[in-house]
Each structure stands twice: as structure tokens, then as C-alpha cells.
Short mmCIF file of C-alpha atoms and ligand atoms in Angstrom, two decimals:
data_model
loop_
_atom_site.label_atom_id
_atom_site.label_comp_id
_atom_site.label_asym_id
_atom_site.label_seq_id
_atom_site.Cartn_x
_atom_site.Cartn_y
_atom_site.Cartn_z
CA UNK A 1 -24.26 17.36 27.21
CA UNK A 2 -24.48 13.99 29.37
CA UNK A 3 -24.44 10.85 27.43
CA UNK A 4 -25.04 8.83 30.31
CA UNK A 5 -27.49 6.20 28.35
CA UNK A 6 -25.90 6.47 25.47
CA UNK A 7 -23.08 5.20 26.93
CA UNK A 8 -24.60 2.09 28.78
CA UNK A 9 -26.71 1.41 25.41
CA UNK A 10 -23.53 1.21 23.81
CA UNK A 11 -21.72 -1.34 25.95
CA UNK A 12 -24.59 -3.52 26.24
CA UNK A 13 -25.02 -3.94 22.27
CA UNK A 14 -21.32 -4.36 21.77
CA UNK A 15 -21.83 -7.67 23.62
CA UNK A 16 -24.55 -8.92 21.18
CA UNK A 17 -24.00 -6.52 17.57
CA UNK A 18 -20.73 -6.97 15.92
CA UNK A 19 -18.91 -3.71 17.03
CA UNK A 20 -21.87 -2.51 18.49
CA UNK A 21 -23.86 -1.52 15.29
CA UNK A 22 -25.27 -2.95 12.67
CA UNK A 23 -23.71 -0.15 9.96
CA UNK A 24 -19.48 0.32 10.78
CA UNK A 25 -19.80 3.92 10.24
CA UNK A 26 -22.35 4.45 13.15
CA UNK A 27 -19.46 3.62 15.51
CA UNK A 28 -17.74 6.64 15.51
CA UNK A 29 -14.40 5.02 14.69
CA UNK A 30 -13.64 7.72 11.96
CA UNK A 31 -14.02 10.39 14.85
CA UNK A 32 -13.97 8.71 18.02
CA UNK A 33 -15.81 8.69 21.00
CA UNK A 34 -18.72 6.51 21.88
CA UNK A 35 -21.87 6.99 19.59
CA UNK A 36 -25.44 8.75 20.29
CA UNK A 37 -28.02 6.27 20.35
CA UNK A 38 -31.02 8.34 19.29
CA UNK A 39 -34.75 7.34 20.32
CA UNK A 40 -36.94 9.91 17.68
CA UNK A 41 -36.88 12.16 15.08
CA UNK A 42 -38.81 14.51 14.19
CA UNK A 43 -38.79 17.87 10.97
CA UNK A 44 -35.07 19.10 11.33
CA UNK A 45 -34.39 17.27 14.69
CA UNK A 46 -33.18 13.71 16.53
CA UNK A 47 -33.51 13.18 20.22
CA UNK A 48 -31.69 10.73 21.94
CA UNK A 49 -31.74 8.33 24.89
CA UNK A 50 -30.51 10.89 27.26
CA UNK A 51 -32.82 13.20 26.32
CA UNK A 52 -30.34 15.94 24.27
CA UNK A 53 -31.86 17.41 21.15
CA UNK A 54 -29.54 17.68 18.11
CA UNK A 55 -29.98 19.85 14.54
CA UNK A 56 -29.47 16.73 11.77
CA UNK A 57 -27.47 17.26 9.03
CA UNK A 58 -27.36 12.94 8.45
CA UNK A 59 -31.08 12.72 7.79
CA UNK A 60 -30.30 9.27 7.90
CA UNK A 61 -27.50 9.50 5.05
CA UNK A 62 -30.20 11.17 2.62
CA UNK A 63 -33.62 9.69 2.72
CA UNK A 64 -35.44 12.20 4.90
CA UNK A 65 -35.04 14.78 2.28
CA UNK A 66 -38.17 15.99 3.81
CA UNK A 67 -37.55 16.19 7.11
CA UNK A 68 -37.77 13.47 9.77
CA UNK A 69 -41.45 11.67 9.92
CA UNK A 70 -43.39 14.25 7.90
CA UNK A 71 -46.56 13.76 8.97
CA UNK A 72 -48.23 12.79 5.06
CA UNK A 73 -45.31 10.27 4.98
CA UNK A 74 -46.58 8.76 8.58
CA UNK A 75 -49.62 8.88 7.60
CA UNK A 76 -49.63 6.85 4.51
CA UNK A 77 -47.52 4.39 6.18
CA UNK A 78 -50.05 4.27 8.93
CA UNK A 79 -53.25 3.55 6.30
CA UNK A 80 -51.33 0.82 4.35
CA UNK A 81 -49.97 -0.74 7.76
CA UNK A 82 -53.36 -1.77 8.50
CA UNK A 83 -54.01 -3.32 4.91
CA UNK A 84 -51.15 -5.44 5.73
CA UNK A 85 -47.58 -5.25 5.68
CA UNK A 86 -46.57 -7.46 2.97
CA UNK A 87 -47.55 -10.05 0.61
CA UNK A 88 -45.73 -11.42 -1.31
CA UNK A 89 -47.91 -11.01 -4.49
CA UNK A 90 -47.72 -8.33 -7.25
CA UNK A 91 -49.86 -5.23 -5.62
CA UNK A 92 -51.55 -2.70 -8.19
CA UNK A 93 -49.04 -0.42 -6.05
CA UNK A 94 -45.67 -1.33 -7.59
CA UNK A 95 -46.97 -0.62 -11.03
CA UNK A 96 -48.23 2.83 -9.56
CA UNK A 97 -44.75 3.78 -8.09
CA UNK A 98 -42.91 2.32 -11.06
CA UNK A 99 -45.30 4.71 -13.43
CA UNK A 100 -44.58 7.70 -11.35
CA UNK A 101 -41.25 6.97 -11.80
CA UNK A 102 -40.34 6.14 -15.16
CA UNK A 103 -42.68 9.16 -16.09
CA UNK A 104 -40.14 11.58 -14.35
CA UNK A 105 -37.00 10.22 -14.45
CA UNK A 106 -35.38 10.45 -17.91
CA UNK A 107 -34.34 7.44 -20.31
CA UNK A 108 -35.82 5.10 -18.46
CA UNK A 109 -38.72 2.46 -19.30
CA UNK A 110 -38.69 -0.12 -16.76
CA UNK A 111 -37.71 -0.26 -12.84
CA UNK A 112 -37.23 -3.00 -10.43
CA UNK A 113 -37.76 -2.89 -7.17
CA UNK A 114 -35.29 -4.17 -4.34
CA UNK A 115 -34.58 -3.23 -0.85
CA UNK A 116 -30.96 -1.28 -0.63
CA UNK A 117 -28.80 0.52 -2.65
CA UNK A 118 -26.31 -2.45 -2.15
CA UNK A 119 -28.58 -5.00 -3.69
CA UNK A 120 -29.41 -2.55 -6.70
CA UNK A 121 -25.94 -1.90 -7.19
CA UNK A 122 -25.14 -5.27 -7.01
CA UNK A 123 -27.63 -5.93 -9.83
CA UNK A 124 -27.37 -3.67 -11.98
CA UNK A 125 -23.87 -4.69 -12.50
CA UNK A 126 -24.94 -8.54 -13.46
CA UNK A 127 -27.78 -7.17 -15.57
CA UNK A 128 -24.84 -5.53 -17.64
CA UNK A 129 -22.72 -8.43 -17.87
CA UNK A 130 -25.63 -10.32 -19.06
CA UNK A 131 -26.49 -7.93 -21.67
CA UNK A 132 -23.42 -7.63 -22.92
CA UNK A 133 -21.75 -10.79 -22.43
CA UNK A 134 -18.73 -9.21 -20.99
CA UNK A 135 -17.32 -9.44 -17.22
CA UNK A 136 -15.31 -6.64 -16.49
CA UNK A 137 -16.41 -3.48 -15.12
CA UNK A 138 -14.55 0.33 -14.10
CA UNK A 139 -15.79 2.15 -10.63
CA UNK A 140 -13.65 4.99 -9.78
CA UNK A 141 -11.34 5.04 -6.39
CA UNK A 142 -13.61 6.82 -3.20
CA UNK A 143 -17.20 5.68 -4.90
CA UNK A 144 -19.06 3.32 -2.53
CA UNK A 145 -21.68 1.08 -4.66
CA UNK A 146 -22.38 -0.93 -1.39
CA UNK A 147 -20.91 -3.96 0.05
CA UNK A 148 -20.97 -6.88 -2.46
CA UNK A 149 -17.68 -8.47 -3.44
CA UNK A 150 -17.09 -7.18 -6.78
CA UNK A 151 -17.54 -3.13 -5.33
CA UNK A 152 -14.69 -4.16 -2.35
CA UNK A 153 -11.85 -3.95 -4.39
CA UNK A 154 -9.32 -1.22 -3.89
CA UNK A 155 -7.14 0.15 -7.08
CA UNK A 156 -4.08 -2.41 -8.05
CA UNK A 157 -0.72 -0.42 -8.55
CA UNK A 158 -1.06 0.89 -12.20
CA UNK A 159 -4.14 1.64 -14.05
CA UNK A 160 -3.49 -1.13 -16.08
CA UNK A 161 -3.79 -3.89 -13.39
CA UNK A 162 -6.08 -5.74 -11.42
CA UNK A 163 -7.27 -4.41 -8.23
CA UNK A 164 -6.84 -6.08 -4.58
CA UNK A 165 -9.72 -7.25 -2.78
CA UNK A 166 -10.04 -4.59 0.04
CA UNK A 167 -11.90 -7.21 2.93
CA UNK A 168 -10.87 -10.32 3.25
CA UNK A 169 -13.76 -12.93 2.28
CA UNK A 170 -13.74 -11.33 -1.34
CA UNK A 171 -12.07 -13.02 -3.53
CA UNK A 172 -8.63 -12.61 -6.13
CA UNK A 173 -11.06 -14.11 -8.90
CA UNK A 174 -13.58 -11.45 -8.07
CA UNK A 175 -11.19 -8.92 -8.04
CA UNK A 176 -9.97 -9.37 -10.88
CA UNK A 177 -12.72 -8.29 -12.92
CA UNK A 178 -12.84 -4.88 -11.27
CA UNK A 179 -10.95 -2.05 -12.73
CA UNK A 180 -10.13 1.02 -10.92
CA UNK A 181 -9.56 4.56 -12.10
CA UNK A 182 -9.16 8.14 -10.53
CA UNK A 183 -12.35 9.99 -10.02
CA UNK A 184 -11.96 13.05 -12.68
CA UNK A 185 -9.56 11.45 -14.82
CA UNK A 186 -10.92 10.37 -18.18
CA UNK A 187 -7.16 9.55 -19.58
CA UNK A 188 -6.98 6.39 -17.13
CA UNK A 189 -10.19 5.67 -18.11
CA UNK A 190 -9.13 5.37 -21.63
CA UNK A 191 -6.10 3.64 -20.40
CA UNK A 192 -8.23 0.55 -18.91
CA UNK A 193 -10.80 -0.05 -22.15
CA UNK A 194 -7.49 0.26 -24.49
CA UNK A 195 -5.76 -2.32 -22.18
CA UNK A 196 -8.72 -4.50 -21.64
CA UNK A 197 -10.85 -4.19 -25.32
CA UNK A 198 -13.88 -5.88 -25.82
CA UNK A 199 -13.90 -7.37 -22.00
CA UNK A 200 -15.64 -4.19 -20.27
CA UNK A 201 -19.58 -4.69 -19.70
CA UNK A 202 -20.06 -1.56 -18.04
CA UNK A 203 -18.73 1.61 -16.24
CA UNK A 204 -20.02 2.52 -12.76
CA UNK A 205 -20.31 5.62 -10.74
CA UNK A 206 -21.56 8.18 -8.66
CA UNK A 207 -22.32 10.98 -10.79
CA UNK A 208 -21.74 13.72 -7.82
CA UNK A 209 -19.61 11.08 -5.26
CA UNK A 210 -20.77 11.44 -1.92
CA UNK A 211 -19.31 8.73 -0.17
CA UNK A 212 -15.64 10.62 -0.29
CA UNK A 213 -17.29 13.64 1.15
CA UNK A 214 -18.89 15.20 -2.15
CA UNK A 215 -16.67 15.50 -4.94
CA UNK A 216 -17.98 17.11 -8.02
CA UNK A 217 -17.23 15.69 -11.69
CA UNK A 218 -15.77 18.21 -13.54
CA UNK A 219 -14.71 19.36 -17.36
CA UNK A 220 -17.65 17.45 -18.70
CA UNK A 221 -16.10 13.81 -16.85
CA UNK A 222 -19.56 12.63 -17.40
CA UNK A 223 -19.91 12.95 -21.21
CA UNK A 224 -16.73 12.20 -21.65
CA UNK A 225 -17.52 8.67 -20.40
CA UNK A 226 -20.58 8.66 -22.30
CA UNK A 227 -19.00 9.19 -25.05
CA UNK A 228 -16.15 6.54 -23.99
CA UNK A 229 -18.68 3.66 -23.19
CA UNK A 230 -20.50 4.58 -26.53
CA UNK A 231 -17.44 3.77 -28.74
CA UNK A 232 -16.56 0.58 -26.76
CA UNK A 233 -19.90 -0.83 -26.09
CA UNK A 234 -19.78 -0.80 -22.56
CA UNK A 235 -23.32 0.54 -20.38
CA UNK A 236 -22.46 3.59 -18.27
CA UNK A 237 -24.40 3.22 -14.95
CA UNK A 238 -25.14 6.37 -12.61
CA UNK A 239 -25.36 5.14 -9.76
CA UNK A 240 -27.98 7.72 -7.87
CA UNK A 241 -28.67 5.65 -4.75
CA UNK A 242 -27.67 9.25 -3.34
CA UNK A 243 -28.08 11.72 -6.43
CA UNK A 244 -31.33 10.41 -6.96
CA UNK A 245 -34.44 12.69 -6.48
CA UNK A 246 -31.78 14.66 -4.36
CA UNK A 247 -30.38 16.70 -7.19
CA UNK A 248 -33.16 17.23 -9.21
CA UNK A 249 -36.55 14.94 -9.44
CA UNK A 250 -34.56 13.22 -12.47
CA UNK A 251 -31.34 12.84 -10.64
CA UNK A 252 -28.12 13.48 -12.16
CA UNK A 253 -29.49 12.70 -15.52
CA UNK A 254 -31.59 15.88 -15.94
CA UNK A 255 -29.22 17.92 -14.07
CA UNK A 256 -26.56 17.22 -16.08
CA UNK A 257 -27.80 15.91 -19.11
CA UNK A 258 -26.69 13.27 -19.54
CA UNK A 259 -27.84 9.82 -20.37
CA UNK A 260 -26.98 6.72 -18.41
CA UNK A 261 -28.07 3.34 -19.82
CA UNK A 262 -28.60 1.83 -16.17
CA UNK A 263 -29.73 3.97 -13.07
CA UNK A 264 -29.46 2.78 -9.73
CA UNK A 265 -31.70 3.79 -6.82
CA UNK A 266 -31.97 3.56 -3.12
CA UNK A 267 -32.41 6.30 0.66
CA UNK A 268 -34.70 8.70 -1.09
CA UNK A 269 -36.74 6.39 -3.10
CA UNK A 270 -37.87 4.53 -0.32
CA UNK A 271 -38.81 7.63 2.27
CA UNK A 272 -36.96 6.05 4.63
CA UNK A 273 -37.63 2.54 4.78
CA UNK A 274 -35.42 -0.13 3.44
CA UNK A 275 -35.79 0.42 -0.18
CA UNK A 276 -33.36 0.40 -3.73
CA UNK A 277 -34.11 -0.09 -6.99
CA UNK A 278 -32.47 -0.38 -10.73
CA UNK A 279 -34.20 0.83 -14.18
CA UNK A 280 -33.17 1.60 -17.93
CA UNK A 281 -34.20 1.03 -21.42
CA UNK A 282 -36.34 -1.74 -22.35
CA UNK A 283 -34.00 -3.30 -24.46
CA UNK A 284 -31.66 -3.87 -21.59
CA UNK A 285 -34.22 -4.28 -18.81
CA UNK A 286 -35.83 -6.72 -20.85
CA UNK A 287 -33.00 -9.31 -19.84
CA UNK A 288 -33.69 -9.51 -16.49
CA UNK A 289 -36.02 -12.72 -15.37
CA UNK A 290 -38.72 -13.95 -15.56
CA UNK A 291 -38.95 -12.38 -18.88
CA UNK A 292 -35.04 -12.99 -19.53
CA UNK A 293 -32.62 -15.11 -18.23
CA UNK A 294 -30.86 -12.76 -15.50
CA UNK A 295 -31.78 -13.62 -12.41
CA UNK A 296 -32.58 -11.23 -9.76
CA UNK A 297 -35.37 -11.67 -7.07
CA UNK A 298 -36.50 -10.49 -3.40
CA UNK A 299 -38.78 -11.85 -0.90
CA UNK A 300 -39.83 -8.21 0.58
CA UNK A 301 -39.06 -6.66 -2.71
CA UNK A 302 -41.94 -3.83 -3.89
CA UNK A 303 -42.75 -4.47 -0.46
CA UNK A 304 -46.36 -2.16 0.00
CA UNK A 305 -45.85 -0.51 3.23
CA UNK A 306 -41.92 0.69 1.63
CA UNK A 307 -43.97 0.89 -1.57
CA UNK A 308 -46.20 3.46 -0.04
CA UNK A 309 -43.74 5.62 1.99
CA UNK A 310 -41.68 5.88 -1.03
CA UNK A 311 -44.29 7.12 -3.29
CA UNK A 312 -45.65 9.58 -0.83
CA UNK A 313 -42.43 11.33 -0.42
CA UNK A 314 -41.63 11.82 -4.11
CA UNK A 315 -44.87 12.97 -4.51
CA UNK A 316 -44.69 15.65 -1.85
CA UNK A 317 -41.37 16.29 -3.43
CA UNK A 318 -43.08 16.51 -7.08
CA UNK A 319 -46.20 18.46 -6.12
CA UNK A 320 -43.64 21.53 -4.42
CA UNK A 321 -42.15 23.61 -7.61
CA UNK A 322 -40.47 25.45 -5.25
CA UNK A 323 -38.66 22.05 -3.46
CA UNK A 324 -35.13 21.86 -5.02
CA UNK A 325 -34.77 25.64 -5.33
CA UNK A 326 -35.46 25.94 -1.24
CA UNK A 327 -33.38 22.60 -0.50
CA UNK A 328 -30.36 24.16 -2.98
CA UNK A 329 -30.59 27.87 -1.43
CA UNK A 330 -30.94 26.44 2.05
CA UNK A 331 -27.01 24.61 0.96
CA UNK A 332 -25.73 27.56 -0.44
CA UNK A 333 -26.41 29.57 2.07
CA UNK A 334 -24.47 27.45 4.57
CA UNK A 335 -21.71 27.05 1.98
CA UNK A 336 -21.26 30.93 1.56
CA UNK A 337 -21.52 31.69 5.62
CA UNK A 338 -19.87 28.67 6.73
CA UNK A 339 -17.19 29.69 4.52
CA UNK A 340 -17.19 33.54 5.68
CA UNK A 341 -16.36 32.32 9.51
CA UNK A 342 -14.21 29.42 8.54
CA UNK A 343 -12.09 32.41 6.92
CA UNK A 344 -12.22 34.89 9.27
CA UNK A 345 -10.55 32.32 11.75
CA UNK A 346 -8.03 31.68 9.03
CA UNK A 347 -8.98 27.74 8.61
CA UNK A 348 -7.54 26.52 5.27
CA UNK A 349 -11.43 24.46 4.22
CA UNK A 350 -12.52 23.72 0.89
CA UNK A 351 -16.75 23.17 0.82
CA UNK A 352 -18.06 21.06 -2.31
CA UNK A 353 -21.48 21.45 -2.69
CA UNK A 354 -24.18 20.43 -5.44
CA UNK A 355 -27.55 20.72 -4.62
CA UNK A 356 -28.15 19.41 -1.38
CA UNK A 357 -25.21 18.17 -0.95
CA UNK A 358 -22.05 19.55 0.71
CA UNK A 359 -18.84 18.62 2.96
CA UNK A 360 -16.43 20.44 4.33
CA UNK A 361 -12.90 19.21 3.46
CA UNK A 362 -9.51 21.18 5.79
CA UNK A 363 -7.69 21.26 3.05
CA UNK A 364 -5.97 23.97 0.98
CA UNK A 365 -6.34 22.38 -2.38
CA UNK A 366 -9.13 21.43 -4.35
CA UNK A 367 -10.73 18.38 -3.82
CA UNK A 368 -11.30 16.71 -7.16
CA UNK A 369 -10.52 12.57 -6.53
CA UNK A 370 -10.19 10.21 -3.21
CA UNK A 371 -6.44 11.21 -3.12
CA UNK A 372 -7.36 15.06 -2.31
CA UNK A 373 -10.01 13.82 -0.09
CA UNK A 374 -7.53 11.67 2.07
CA UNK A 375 -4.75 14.18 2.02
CA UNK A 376 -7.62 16.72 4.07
CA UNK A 377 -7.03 17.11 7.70
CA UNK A 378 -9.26 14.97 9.04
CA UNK A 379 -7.91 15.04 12.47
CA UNK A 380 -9.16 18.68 12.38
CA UNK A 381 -12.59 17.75 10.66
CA UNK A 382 -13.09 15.42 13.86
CA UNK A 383 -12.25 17.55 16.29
CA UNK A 384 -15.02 20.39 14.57
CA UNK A 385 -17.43 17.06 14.67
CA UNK A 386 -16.95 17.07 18.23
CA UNK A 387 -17.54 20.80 18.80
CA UNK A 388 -20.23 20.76 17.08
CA UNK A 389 -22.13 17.76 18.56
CA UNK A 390 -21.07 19.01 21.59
CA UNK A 391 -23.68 22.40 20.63
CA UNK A 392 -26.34 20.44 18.87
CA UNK A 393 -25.07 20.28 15.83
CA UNK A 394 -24.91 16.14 14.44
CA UNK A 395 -22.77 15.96 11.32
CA UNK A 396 -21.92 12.79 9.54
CA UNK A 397 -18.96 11.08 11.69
CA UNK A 398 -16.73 11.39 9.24
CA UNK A 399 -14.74 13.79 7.11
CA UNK A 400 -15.38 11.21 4.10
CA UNK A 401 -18.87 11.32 4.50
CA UNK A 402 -21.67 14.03 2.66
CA UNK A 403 -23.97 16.43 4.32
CA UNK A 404 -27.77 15.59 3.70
CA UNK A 405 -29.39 18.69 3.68
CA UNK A 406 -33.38 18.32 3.90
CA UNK A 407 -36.23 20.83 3.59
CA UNK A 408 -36.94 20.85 7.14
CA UNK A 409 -33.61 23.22 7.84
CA UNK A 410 -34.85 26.77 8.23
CA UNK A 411 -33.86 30.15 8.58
CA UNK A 412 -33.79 29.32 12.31
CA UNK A 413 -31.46 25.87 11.93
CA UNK A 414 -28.90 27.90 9.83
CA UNK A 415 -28.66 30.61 12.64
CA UNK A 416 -28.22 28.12 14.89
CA UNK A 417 -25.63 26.09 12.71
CA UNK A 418 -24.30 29.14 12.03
CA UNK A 419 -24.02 30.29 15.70
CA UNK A 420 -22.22 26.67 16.50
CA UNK A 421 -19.70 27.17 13.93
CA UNK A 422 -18.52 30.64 15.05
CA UNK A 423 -17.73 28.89 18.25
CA UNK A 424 -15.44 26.74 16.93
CA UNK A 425 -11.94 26.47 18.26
CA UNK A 426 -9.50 25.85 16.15
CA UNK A 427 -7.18 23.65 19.10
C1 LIG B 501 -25.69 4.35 0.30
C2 LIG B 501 -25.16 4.03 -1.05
C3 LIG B 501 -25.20 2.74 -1.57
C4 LIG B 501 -25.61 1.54 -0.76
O1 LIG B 501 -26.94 1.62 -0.36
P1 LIG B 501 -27.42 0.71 0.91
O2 LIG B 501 -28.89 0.96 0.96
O3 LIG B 501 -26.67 1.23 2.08
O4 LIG B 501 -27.09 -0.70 0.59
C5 LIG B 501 -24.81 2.56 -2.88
N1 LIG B 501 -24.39 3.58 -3.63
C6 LIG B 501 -24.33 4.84 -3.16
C7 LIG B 501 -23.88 5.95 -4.05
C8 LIG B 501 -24.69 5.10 -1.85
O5 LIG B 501 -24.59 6.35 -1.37
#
């Protein structure tokens, strides 16, 4: 493949965008090489400036579950564009999304509307301190809650401590109200609420992580912490900016069933426009201004034309019995074959997988925390990057990073995939 225009796009926006991009992991750095700019998208498909066509397994990190620019979705956007695009007034719209909803996603009675996962995140974390007057919080090592202060702090050097900011502009005060702990490991969980009693507002995470390549929770992690933020007080949020309406219509709630007191949104929700949101019970939700005193607001929040591309997709997604069953088989399909050839070229790989999620890690262990996930041979995993964009085949840049399957990949994309992968050279 040429990349001719690629290429000169590239140079030219490093001179004006900070790296080039306005997202670091669009950079290729992870991988190397110089990045595709891509020009449309269409069902299971990008194109990009130089005209190459490429089989997406990004789907822009998640939100076009259904495909790129299903044609309802564009339409819908379309019919509302020419109502207006935004108004900065409640629209009868908001409350119809927020109905649909809280009517299908368990324990929840209110939502809130923002427009990223970050700014959810960020939220729903100061909604919990302000419920229960208390300012620390737990996240678990490889979970990405976006990029406010108090998520950039990497683990201290005993579970016990105080992590370090990891960016510099964050703060030692901020950081010192984050508390880290291993993905999978309830014991240093119940280390940090013994060491730090009646100070934790909340624990945080991603109840399938994605954002270490996709690491499953296992022997019941997730009621355990239930059960752990029960007897201490503390709010357990799931934070399903990725899980949500990706693992099952209710997220990781229904699949797993289990209850979170705080859900975070974002990608799906908003059918691909800029779009996050956080809900829970009324009694918590209730705190949040103007009806209670924390403060939380956006200018293009609920925003209608975001409004009405997010509703139209989970409503295509609803109306489909057969939607999560296709997305999950299409997965587990790749899983199994990918596997098969992987193995019959004697690759050491590990695949995770839940729903529609996957990632291939070159490693011979499992991968169960960020620690497994770093020790994986990512030099390999970049080099099969390359291969395969090389065929067609665009993966996330990054052997930390999740596999979006959506419902446009066929019979026909996993024989291609499939194809790709047998061509692979192990080098
Ligand atoms: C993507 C992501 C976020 C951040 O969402 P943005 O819309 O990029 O701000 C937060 N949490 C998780 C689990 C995510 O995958």
C-alpha cells in the first residue's frame, strides 16, 4: 500500500496539532510508523486519503457498534440537523433518551448527560465524594477513566501508599487521594480501606478493562467489591464508558449481575458523536445541582443532534433480539480461528475476549492485571499490527488497546481477517 498523502497530511498537522493529533494514541507511537489519515467510513470499512480500503476492527474505539454511518443513524442525524444543532434549552429529547435508558439499564433512576467519557468519569467521582463526604477513592493499575487529574496517578510503592502523579501538571495533593490496587486482587483492596477507614468515597473501575487490552475480572472480583464497598460505605462505580451497551443492553450490570451504585457512560451511548454520561439511584443522583449542591454543568451537554444519534443507535441495537448473540459469535469465532493459526505457527498468544471485546496478548501466561499485560511481547504484537495493516486489516495501534468488534463484520470480513492472519510472519 502507498501512503503517499497520508504521509504529507501528517507532516503538515504536526506543525499546527500537538504531535500531530488531537488523541496521543492516534500517533502510532506504541507501534511506529507514521499514521493513516482516513477520509470515510462506511459498514465494516475506512478509506483513507490515499485511497486504500481497510477492514476496522477500531470502530472508532467502540461507538460504531453498528457499523460505520448506518444509514438510520445518518439519517436521524440528518432530520434533527435541520431543526437545529443545538440550543441550549432543555429539549423534550433528553427526557426521551434518558427514559429509554433508565428503563433498560438496571439500578438506575436518573442520568445526566455530558459529552465524553472523561467528563463523566470525572463526575461521577465528585458526585461520590459529595455524597459521602469522603475524598479518597481506589481505581485499579491499567484502567483508563480518562484524563482528569485525579485518574493520572500511577500506583505508589506499596498498597498502602499514596500514588505518584503520572503527567506532570497533576498535582502531589491530587494524588494523594488516589489509591491504587492490582486489577484481580481483592486482598489489596482490603489492604487500602483497612489502612485508610472511613476516608474512601468510592471505588472505580472497568468492569471488563479494555484499556490494558481486555482483561477479564475473575473469581467473582466484582462481588467481592460489592460486597467490600457495602461494609465500608464506599459507592462502587462501573465505569462502562466501554462495557456499556457493548456487553449486553444493560452493560456489565446485567451481564454480571451485579449492582453498581454509579454507572458511567460514553462511545456507544452517543452513536458516535461526542457524547458521555453518569446515572444511579435517586438518592445519590439527587445531590447533583441544581437540585443539590454538586456542581456539574455543560454548555453542549444533551446536545439534540448527539441526543438523536445516540438514541437511534440503541434503539436499532434494542429492536434486534438477535444483536449481542451475532456481535458475541462474530468474536468468538475470531477468537477460536485466530487462535487455531496463531498455534499452528507455534506463537505463544493468549486472546481475552468478552462479548465484543477481544485482544490478542504474545504472551505465554495468563493475562489477569496490567503487570501480565506489560510483560506481553509487544514488540511482536507491533510487528503483526504492521502485517496486518499492511493487508487491510486496521487493528488498534497498540498491544494495550481492545478490539471493537461491530455488527457490520461478516462471514466475508472474518475470511478475510482470517486470510491476513495466516500470512503472518513470525520475523
Ligand atoms: C474511552 C474511555 C474513557 C474516556 O472517554 P473519552 O470520551 O475518551 O473521554 C473513560 N473510561 C473508559 C473505560 C474508556 O474506555
Amino acid at each position: 500500500m502507498l501512503y503517499q498523502r497520508s504521509s504529507a497530511l501528517f507532516d503538515e498537522a504536526y506543525k499546527y496539532i500537538p504531535g500531530g493529533v488531537n488523541s496521543p494514541v492516534r500517533a502510532f507511537k506504541s507501534v511506529g510508523g507514521v499514521p493513516v489519515f482516513m477520509k470515510s467510513a462506511k459498514g465494516a470499512y475506512l478509506t483513507d486519503a490515499d485511497d486504500n480500503q481497510y477492514l476496522d476492527y477500531i470502530n472508532s474505539w467502540g461507538p460504531a457498534i453498528l457499523g460505520h454511518t448506518h444509514p438510520e443513524v445518518l439519517e436521524a442525524i440528518k432530520k434533527q440537523a435541520e431543526r437545529g444543532f443545538s440550543y441550549g434549552t432543555p429539549t423534550e429529547l433528553e427526557t426521551e433518551i434518558a427514559k429509554y435508558i433508565v428503563e433498560n439499564v438496571p439500578n438506575i433512576d436518573q442520568i445526566r448527560m455530558v459529552s465524553s467519557g472523561t467528563e463523566a468519569c470525572m463526575s461521577a467521582i465528585r458526585l461520590a465524594r459529595g455524597f459521602t463526604g469522603r475524598n479518597k477513592f481506589i481505581k485499579f493499575e491499567g484502567c483508563y477513566h480518562g484524563h482528569s487529574d485525579s485518574f493520572l496517578i500511577k500506583a505508589g510503592s506499596g498498597a498502602a501508599t499514596f500514588g505518584n502523579p503520572s503527567s506532570p501538571g497533576v498535582t502531589s495533593g491530587t494524588a494523594q487521594d488516589t489509591l491504587n490496587a492490582r486489577y484481580n486482587d481483592i486482598e489489596q483492596v482490603e489492604d487500602l480501606f483497612r489502612h485508610n477507614e472511613g476516608e474512601i468515597a468510592a471505588v472505580i473501575i472497568e468492569p471488563v478493562a479494555g484499556n490494558m487490552g481486555c482483561v477479564l475480572p475473575e473469581n467473582n472480583f466484582l462481588q467481592k467489591l460489592r460486597t467490600l464497598c457495602d461494609k465500608h460505605g464506599a459507592l462502587l462505580i462501573f465505569d462502562e464508558v466501554m462495557t456499556g451497551f457493548r456487553l449486553a443492553f444493560g452493560g456489565a450490570q446485567e451481564l454480571f449481575d451485579v449492582k453498581a451504585d454509579l454507572v458511567t457512560f460514553g462511545k456507544v451511548i452517543g452513536g458516535g458523536l461526542p457524547v458521555g454520561a453518569f446515572a444511579g439511584r435517586n438518592e445519590i443522583m439527587d445531590h447533583l445541582a441544581p437540585k443539590g449542591a454538586v456542581y456539574q454543568a455543560g454548555t453542549l451537554s444533551g446536545n439534540p443532534l448527539a441526543m438523536r444519534a445516540g438514541l437511534t443507535t440503541l434503539q436499532i441495537i434494542k429492536n434486534d433480539k438477535n444483536f449481542y448473540e451475532n456481535i458475541n459469535k462474530t468474536t468468538e469465532i475470531l477468537d477460536f480461528e485466530i487462535g487455531k493459526i496463531l498455534n499452528s505457527k507455534s506463537i505463544e498468544h493468549r486472546i481475552n475476549r468478552k462479548g465484543a471485546m477481544m485482544s490478542i496478548f504474545f504472551h505465554i501466561n495468563s493475562v489477569s492485571n496490567f503487570d501480565d499485560a506489560s510483560n506481553a511481547n509487544h514488540a511482536l504484537f507491533n510487528n503483526f499490527f504492521h502485517q496486518l495493516l499492511a493487508q487491510g486489516i486496521y487493528l488498534p495501534p497498540s498491544g494495550y488497546e481492545t478490539w471493537f468488534i461491530s455488527d457490520a463484520i461478516k462471514q466475508k470480513e472474518i475470511d478475510k481477517t482470517l486470510e491476513v492472519i495466516n500470512n503472518f510472519k513470525y520475523s
